[in-house]
mmCIF file of C-alpha atoms in Angstrom:
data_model
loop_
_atom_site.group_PDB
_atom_site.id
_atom_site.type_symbol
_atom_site.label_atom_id
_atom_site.label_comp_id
_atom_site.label_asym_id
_atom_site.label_seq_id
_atom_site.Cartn_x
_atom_site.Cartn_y
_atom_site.Cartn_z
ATOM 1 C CA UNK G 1 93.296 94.025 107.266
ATOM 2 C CA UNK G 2 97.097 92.995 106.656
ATOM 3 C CA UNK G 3 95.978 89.439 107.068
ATOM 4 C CA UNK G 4 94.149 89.479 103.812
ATOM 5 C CA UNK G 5 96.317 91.208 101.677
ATOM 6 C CA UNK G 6 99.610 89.584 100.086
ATOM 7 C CA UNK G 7 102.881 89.473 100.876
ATOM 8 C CA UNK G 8 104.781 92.057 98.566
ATOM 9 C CA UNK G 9 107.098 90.700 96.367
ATOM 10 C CA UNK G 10 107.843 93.771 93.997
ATOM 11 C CA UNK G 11 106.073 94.169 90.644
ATOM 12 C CA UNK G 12 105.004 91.584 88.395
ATOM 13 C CA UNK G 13 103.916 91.529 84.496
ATOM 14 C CA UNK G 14 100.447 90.524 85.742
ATOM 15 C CA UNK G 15 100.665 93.833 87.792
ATOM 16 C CA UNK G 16 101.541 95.741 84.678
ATOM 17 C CA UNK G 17 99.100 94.541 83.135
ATOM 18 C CA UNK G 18 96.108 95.666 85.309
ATOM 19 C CA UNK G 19 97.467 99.239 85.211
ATOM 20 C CA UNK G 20 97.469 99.442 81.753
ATOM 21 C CA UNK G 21 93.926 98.171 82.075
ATOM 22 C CA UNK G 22 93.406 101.141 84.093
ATOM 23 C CA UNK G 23 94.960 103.712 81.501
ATOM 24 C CA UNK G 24 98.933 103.477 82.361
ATOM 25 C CA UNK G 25 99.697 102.730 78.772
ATOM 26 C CA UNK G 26 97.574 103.927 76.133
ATOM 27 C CA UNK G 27 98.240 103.933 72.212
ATOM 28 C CA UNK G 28 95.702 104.766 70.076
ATOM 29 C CA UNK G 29 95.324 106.153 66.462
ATOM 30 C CA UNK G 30 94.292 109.686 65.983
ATOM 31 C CA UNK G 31 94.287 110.147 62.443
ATOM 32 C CA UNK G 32 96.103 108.595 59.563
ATOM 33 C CA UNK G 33 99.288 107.009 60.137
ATOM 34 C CA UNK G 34 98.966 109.026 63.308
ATOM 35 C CA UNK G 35 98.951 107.203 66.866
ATOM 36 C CA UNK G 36 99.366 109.127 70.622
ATOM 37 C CA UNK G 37 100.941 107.065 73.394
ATOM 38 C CA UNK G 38 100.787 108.037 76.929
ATOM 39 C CA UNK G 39 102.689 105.851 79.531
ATOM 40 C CA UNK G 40 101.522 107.241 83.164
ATOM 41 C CA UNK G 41 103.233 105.469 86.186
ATOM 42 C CA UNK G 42 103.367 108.388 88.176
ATOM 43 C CA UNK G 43 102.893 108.313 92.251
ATOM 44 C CA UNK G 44 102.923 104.253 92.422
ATOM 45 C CA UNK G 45 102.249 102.697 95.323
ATOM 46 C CA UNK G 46 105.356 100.619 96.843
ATOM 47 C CA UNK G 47 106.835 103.294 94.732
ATOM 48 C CA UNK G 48 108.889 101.896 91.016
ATOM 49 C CA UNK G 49 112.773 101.435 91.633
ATOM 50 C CA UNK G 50 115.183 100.598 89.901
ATOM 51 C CA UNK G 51 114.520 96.557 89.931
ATOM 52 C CA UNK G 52 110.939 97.142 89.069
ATOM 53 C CA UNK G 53 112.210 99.184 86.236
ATOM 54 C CA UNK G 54 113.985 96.092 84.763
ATOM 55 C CA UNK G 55 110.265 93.837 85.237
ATOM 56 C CA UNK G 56 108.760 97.009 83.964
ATOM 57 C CA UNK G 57 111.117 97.437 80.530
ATOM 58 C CA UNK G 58 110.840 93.739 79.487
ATOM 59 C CA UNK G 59 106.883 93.858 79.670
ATOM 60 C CA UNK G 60 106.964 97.275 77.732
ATOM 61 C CA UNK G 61 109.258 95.640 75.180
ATOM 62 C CA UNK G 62 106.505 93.044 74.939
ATOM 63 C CA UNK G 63 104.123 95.553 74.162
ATOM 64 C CA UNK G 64 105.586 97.673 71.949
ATOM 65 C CA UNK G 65 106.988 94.725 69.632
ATOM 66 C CA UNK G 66 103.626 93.601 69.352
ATOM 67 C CA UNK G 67 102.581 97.102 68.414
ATOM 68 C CA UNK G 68 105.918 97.645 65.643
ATOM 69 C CA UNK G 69 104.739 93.776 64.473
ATOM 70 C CA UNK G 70 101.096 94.779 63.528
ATOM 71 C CA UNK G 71 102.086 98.500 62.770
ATOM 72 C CA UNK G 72 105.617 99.258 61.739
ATOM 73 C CA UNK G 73 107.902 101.522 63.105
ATOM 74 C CA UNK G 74 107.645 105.094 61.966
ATOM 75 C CA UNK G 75 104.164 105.595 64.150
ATOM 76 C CA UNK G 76 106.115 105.616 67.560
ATOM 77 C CA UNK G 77 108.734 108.028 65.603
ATOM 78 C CA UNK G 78 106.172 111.020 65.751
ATOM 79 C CA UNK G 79 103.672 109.978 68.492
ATOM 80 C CA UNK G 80 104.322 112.749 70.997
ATOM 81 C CA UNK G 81 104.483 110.401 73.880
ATOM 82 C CA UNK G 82 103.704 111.602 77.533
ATOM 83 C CA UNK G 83 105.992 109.713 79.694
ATOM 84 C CA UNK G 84 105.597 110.177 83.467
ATOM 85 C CA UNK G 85 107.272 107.771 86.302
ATOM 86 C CA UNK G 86 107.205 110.995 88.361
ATOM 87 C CA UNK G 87 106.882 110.694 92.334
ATOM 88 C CA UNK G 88 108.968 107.369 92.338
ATOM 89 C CA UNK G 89 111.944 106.086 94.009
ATOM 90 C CA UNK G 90 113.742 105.256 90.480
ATOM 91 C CA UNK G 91 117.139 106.097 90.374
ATOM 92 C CA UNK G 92 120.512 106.216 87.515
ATOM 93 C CA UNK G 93 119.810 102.455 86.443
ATOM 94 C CA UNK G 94 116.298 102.675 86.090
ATOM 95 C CA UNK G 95 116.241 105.755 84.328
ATOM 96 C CA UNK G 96 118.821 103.963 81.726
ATOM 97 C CA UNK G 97 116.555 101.128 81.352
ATOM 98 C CA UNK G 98 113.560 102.931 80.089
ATOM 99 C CA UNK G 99 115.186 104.950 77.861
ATOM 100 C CA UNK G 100 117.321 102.416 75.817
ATOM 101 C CA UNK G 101 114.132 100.533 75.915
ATOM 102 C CA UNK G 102 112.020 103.266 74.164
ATOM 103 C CA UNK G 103 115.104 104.290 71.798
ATOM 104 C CA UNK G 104 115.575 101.100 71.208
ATOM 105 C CA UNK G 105 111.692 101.419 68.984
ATOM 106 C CA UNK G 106 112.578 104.673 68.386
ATOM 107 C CA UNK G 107 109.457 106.429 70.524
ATOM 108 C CA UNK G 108 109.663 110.350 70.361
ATOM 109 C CA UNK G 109 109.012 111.453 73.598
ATOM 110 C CA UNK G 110 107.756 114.696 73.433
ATOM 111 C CA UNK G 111 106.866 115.226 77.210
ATOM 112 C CA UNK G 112 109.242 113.497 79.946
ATOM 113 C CA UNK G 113 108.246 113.826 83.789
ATOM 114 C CA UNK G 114 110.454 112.293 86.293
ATOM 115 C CA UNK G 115 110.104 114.651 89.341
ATOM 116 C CA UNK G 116 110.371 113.806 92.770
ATOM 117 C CA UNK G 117 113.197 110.366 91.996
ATOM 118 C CA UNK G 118 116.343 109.750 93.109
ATOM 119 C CA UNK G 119 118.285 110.198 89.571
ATOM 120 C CA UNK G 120 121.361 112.107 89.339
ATOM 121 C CA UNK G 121 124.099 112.284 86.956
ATOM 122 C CA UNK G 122 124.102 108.762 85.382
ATOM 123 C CA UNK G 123 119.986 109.189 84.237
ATOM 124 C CA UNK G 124 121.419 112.918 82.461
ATOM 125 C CA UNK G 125 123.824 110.764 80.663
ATOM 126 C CA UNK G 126 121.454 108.394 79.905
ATOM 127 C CA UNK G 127 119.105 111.170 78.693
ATOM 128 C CA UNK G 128 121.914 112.475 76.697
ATOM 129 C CA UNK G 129 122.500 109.369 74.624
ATOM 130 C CA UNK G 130 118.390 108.999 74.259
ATOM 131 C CA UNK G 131 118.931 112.826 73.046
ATOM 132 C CA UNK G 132 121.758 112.066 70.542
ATOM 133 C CA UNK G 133 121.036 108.560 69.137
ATOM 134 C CA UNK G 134 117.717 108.701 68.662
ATOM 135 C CA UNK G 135 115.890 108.760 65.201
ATOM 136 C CA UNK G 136 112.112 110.124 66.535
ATOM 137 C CA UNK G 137 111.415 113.837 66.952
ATOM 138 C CA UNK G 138 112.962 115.501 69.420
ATOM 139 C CA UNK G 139 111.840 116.180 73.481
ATOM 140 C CA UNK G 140 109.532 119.326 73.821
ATOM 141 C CA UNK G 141 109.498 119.063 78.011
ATOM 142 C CA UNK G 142 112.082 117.805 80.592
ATOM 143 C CA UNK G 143 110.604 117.714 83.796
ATOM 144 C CA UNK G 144 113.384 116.885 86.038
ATOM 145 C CA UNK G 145 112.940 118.544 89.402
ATOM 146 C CA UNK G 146 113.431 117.010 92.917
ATOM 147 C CA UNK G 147 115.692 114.824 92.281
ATOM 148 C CA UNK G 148 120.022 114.490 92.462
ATOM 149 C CA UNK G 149 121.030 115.953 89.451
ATOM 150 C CA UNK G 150 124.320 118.132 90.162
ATOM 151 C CA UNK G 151 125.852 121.116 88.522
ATOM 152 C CA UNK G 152 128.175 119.175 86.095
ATOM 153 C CA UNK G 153 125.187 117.629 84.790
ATOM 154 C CA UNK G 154 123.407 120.424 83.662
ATOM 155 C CA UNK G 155 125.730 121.965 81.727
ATOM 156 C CA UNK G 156 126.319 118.179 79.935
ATOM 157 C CA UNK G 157 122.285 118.132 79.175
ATOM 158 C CA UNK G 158 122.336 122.030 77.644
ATOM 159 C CA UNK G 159 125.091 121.395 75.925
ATOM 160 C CA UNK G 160 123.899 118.164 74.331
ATOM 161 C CA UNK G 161 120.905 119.872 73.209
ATOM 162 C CA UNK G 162 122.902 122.733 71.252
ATOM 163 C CA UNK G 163 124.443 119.907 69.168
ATOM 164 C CA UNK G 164 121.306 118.797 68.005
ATOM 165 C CA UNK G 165 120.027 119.738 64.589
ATOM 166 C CA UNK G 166 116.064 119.421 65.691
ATOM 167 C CA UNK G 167 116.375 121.603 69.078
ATOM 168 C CA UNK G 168 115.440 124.091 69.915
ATOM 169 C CA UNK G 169 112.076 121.480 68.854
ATOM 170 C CA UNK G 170 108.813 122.444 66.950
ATOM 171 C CA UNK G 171 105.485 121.548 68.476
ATOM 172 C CA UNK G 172 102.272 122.625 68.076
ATOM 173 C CA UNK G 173 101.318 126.585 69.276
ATOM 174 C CA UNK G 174 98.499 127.159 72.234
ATOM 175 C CA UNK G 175 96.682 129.800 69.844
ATOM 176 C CA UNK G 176 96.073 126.587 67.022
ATOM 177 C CA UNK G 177 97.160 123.345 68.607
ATOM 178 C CA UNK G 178 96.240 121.437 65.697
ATOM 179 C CA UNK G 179 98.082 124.089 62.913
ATOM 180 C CA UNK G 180 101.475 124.518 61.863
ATOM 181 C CA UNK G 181 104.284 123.778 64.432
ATOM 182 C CA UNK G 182 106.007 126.340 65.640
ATOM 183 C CA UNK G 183 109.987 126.625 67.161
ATOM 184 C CA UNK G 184 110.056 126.465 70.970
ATOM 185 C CA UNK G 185 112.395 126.459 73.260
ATOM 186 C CA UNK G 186 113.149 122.712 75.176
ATOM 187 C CA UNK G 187 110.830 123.256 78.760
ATOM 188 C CA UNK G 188 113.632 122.184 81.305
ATOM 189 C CA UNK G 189 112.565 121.792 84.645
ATOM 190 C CA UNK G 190 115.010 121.385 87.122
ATOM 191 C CA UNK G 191 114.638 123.080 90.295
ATOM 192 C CA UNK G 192 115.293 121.605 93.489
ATOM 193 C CA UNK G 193 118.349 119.665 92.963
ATOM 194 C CA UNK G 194 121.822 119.248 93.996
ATOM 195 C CA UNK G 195 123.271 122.355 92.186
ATOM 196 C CA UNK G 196 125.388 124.328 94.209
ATOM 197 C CA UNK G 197 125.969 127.706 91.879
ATOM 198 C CA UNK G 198 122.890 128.202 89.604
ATOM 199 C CA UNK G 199 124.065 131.552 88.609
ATOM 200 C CA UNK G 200 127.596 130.137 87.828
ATOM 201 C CA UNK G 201 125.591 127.113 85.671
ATOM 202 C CA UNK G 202 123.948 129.636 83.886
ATOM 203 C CA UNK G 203 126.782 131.817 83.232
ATOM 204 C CA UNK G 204 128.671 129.027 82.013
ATOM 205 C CA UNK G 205 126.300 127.951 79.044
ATOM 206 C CA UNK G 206 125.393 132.024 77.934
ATOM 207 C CA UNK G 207 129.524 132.889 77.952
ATOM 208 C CA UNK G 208 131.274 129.941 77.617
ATOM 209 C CA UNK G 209 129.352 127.801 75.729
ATOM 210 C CA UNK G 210 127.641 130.484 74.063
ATOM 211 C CA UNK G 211 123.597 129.333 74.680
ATOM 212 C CA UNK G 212 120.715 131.488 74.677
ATOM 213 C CA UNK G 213 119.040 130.548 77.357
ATOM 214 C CA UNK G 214 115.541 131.955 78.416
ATOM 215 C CA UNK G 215 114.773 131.882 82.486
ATOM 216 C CA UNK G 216 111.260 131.884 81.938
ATOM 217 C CA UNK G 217 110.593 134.375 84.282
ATOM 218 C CA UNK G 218 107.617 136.259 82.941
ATOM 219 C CA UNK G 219 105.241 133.688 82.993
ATOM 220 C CA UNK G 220 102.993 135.421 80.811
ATOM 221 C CA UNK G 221 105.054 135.523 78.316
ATOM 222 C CA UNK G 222 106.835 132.721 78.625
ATOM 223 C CA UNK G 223 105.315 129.304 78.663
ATOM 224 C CA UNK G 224 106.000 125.362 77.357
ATOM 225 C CA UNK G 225 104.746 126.593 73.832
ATOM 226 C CA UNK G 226 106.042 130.321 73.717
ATOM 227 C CA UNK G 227 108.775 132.566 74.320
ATOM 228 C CA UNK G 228 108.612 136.132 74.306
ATOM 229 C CA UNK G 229 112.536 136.277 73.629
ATOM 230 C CA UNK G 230 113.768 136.251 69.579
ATOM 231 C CA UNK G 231 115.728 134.630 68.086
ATOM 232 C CA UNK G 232 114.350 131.422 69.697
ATOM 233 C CA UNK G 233 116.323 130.235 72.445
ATOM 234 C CA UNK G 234 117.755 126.458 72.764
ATOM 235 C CA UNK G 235 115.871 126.244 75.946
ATOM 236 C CA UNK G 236 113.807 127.864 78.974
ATOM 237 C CA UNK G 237 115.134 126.565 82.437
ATOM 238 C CA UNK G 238 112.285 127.919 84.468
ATOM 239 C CA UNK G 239 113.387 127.960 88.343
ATOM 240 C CA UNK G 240 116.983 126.747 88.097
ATOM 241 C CA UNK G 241 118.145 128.739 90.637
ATOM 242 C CA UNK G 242 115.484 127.713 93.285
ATOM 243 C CA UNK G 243 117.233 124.841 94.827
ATOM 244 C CA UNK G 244 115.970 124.236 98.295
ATOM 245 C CA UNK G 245 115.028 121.242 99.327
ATOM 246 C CA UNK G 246 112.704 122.306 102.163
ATOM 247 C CA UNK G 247 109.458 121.308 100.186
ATOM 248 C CA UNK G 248 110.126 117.994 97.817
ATOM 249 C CA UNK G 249 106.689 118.071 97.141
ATOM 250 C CA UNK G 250 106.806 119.297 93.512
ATOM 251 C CA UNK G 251 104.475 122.335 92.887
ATOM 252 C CA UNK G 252 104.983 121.333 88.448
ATOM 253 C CA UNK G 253 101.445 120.385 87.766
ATOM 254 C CA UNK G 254 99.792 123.750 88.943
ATOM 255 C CA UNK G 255 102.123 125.412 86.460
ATOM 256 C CA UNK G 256 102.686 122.812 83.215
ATOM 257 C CA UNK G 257 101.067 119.644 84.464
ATOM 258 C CA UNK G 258 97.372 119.855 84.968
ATOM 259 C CA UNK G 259 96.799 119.289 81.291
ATOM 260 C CA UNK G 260 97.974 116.036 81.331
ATOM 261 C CA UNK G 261 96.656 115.284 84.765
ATOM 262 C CA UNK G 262 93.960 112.455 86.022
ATOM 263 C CA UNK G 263 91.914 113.021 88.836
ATOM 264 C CA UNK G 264 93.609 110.792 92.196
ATOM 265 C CA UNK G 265 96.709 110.896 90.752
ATOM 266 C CA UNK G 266 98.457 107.560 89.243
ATOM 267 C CA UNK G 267 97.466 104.451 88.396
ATOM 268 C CA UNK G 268 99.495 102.738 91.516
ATOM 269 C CA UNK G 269 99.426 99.312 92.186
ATOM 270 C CA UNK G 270 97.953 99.155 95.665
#
């Protein structure tokens, strides 16, 4: 009944609230000096933009200042956060937002998902200076399909990784998740974008630049925490060259996802 429900105004702190409530922010300890944060706004309902991204950052500055205050800093530097504001309508600005907000307490991020948005080449650049300035431990998964990211972009995101001392990243191996780490290549997703020549992208970073790149395309060999290829390359991009956009409904958590997943999707505020 539309009569009883109100008027939408866009998202409110008291709205953030509720969802964390629900389990769209969750920071707990897991062992000494050891804490796990998960942030899932994934598939909200009104989709997050770009202004709810600015209500969104100050309350999660709120949050995570009260968290530094009580616990210091160097937690969020190795807490191998799941961020997903996949299936949204966020775009460049948004994307900006959130990450100077969780560089700016140094959170490692070890899984990013922002499928299915409207980000192009401003977010990579954003994602770039996250990359480069921050002090946590480095990005094991870039989920970036369905979205605007162009050709130009791509090679800017590769090549910012190659400059990094910590990538290609360790994180933990399938066989003994909770052993030694192990050297990876960066999972980068980005399928199903604006990039005209693939195959000229990818030629680009192995001759040019002079990246090994793995394509992923044994998938039994080649998953988010293995490679069959040696040395270790600086990243897998699993799918670039599939960039149709006849089905934007992203396929991801069949294949890298489902682990993560929560039955009935996000946490939306409806």
């Amino acid at each position: 009944n539309g009569g009883n429900q109100r008027a939408w105004r866009g998202y409110t702190a008291a709205d953030f609230d509720d969802l964390a409530r629900r389990g769209a922010l969750a920071l707990r300890p897991i062992g000494k000096d050891q804490w796990s944060l998960r942030i899932w706004m994934a598939d909200c309902s009104p989709g997050l933009d770009d202004a709810s991204l600015e209500t969104y950052c100050v309350w999660l500055r709120s949050k995570l200042g009260a968290f530094v205050h009580q616990n210091g800093s160097k937690p969020l530097m190795s807490c191998r956060a799941e961020v997903d504001f996949s299936k949204n309508n966020i775009g460049d600005e948004g994307t900006k937002r959130l990450l100077t907000t969780l560089q700016d307490f140094d959170v490692q991020i070890a899984v990013l998902k922002l499928f299915q948005n409207q980000i192009g080449a401003g977010a990579i650049t954003a994602l770039c200076d996250f990359i480069t300035n921050n002090k946590a431990e480095p990005i094991w998964e870039l989920h970036l399909s369905h979205n605007r990211i162009p050709d130009a972009a791509v090679l800017q995101l590769v090549q910012t990784l190659s400059k990094h001392r910590q990538y290609p990243p360790l994180r933990p191996s399938v066989e003994n998740p909770h052993g030694d780490m192990v050297q990876c290549p960066c999972w980068v997703r980005l399928n199903n974008n604006l990039i005209k020549d693939p195959q000229r992208v990818i030629d680009q970073l192995q001759q040019e630049l002079k990246v090994k790149i793995c394509l992923a395309e044994e998938r039994a060999c080649c998953a988010p925490s293995k490679c069959r290829e040696t040395p270790t390359p600086l990243v897998h991009l699993l799918s670039l060259q599939t960039q149709s956009w006849g089905n934007l409904r992203s396929r991801e958590h069949e294949y890298d996802g489902g682990r993560y997943g929560r039955p009935g999707g996000g946490p939306g505020y409806r």
